[in-house]
Coordinates of N, CA and C in Angstrom, one line a residue:
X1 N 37.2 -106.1 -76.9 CA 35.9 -106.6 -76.4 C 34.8 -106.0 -77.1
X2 N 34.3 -106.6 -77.5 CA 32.7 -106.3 -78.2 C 31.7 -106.3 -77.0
X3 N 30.6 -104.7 -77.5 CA 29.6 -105.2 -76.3 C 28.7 -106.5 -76.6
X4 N 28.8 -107.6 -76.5 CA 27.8 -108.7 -77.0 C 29.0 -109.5 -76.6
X5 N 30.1 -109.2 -76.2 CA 31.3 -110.0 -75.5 C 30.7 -110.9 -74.0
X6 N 30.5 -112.6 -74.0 CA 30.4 -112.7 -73.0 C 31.9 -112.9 -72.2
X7 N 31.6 -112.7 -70.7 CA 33.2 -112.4 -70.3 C 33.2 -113.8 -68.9
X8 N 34.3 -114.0 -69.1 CA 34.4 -115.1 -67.5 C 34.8 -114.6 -66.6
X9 N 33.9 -114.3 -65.6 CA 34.4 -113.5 -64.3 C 35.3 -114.0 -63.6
X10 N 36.7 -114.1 -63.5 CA 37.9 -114.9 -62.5 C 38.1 -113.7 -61.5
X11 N 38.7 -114.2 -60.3 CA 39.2 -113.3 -59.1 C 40.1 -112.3 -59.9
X12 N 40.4 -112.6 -60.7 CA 41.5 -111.1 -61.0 C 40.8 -110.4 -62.5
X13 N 39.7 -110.6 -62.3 CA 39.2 -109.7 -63.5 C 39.4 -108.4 -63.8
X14 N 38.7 -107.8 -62.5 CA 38.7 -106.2 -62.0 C 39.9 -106.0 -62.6
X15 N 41.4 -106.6 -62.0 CA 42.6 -106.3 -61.9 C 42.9 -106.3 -63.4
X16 N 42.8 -107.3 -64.0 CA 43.3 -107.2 -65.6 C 42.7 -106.2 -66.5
X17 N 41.1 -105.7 -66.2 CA 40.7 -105.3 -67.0 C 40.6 -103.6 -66.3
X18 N 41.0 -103.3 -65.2 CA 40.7 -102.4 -65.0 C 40.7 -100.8 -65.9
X19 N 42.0 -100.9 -66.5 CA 42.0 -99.6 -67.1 C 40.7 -99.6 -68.1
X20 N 40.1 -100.7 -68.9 CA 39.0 -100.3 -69.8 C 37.8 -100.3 -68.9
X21 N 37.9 -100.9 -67.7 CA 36.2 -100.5 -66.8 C 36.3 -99.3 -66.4
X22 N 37.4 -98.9 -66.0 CA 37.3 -96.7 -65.7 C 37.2 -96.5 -66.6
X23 N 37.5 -97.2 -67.8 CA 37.2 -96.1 -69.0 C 35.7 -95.9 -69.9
X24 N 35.4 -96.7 -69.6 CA 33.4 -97.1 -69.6 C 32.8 -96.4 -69.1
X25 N 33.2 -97.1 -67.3 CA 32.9 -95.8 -66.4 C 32.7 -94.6 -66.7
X26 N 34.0 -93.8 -67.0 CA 34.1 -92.5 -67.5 C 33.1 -92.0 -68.2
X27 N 32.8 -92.7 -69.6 CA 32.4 -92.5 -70.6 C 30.8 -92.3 -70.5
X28 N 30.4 -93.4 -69.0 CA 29.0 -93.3 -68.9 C 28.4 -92.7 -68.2
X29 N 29.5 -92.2 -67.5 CA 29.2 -90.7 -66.2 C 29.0 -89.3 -67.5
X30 N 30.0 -89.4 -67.9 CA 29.9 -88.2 -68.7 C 28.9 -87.9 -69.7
X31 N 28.4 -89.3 -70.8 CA 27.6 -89.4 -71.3 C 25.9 -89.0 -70.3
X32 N 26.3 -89.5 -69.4 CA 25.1 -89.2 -68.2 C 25.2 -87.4 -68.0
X33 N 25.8 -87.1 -67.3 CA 26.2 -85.4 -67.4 C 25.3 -84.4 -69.0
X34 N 26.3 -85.1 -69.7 CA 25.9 -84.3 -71.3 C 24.2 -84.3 -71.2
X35 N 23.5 -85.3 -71.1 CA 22.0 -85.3 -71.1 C 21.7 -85.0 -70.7
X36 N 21.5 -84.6 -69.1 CA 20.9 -83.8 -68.2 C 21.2 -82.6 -68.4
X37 N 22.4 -81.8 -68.6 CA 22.6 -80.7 -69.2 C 21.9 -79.9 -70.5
X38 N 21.9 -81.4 -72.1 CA 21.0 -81.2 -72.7 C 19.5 -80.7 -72.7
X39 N 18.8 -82.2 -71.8 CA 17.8 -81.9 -71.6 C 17.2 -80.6 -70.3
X40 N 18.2 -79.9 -69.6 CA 17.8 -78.7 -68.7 C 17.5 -79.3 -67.6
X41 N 17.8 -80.4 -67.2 CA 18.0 -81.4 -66.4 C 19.3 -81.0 -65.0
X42 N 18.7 -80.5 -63.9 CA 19.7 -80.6 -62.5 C 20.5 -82.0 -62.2
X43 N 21.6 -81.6 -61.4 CA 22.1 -83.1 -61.3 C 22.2 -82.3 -59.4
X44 N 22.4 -84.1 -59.1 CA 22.8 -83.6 -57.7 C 24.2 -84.6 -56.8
X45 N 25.2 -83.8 -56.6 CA 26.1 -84.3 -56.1 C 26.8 -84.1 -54.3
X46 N 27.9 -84.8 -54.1 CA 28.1 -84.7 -53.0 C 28.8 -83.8 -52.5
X47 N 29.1 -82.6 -52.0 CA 30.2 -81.6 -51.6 C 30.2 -81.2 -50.0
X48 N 31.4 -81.6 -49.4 CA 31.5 -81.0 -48.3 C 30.4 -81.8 -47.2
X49 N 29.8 -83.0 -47.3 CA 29.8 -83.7 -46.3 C 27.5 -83.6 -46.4
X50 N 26.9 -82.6 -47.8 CA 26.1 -82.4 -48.1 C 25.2 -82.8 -49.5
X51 N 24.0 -83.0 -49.8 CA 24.1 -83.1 -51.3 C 23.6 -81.4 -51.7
X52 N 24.3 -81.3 -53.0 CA 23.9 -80.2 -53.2 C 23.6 -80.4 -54.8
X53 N 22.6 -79.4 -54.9 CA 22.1 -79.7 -56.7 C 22.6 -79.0 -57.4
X54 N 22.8 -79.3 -58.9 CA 23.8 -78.2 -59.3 C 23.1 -78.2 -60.6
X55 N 22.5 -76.9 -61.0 CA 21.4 -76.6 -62.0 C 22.2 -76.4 -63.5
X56 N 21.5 -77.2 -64.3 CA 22.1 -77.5 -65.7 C 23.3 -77.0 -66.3
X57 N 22.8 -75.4 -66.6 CA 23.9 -74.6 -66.9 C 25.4 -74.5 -66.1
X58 N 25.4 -75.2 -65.3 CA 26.3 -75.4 -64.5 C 27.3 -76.6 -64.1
X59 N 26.4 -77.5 -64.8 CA 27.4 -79.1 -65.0 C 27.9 -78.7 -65.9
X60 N 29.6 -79.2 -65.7 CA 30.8 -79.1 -66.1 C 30.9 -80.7 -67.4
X61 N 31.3 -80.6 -68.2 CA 31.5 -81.9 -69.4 C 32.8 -81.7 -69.4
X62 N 33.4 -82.7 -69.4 CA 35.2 -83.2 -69.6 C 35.2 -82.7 -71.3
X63 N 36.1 -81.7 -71.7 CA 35.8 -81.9 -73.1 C 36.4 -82.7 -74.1
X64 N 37.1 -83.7 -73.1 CA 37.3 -85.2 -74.0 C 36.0 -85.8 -74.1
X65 N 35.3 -85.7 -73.4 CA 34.1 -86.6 -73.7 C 32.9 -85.4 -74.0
X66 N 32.8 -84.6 -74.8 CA 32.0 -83.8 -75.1 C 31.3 -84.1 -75.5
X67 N 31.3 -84.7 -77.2 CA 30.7 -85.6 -77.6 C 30.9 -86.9 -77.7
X68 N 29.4 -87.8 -76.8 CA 29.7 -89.1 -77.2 C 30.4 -90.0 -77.9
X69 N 31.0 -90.7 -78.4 CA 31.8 -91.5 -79.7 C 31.0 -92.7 -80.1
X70 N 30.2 -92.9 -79.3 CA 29.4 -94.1 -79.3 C 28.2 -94.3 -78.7
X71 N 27.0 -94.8 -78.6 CA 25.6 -95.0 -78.0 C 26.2 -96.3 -76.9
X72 N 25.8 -95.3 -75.6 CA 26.3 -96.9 -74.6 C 25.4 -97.3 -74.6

């Protein structure tokens, strides 16, 4: 699939394509992560039933996805 791919949404789409939408997913959380970290940027997540912020130096990057591979 190319991004510029138009796609036909059927009831089993999710289901056929799933393993490449977690993997987007992935890619765009993480890519999200790296930039806030770059830029000295807090993030804030959910722990233990609270949100709690978690100051730059301190967001964790998958180091599969360290560096980007692509501009999403």
């Amino acid at each position: 699939m190319s991004k510029h791919t138009k796609l036909k949404l059927t009831d089993d789409f999710v289901v056929v394509h799933a393993k490449e939408i977690e993997e987007v997913l992935r890619r765009a959380v993480n890519h999200a992560l790296l930039t806030h970290k770059r830029l000295g940027n807090p993030i804030a997540v959910w722990k233990d039933g609270r949100v709690v912020i978690v100051p730059p130096e301190e967001i964790v990057i998958s180091s599969e996805f360290s560096e980007p591979a692509e501009k999403l």
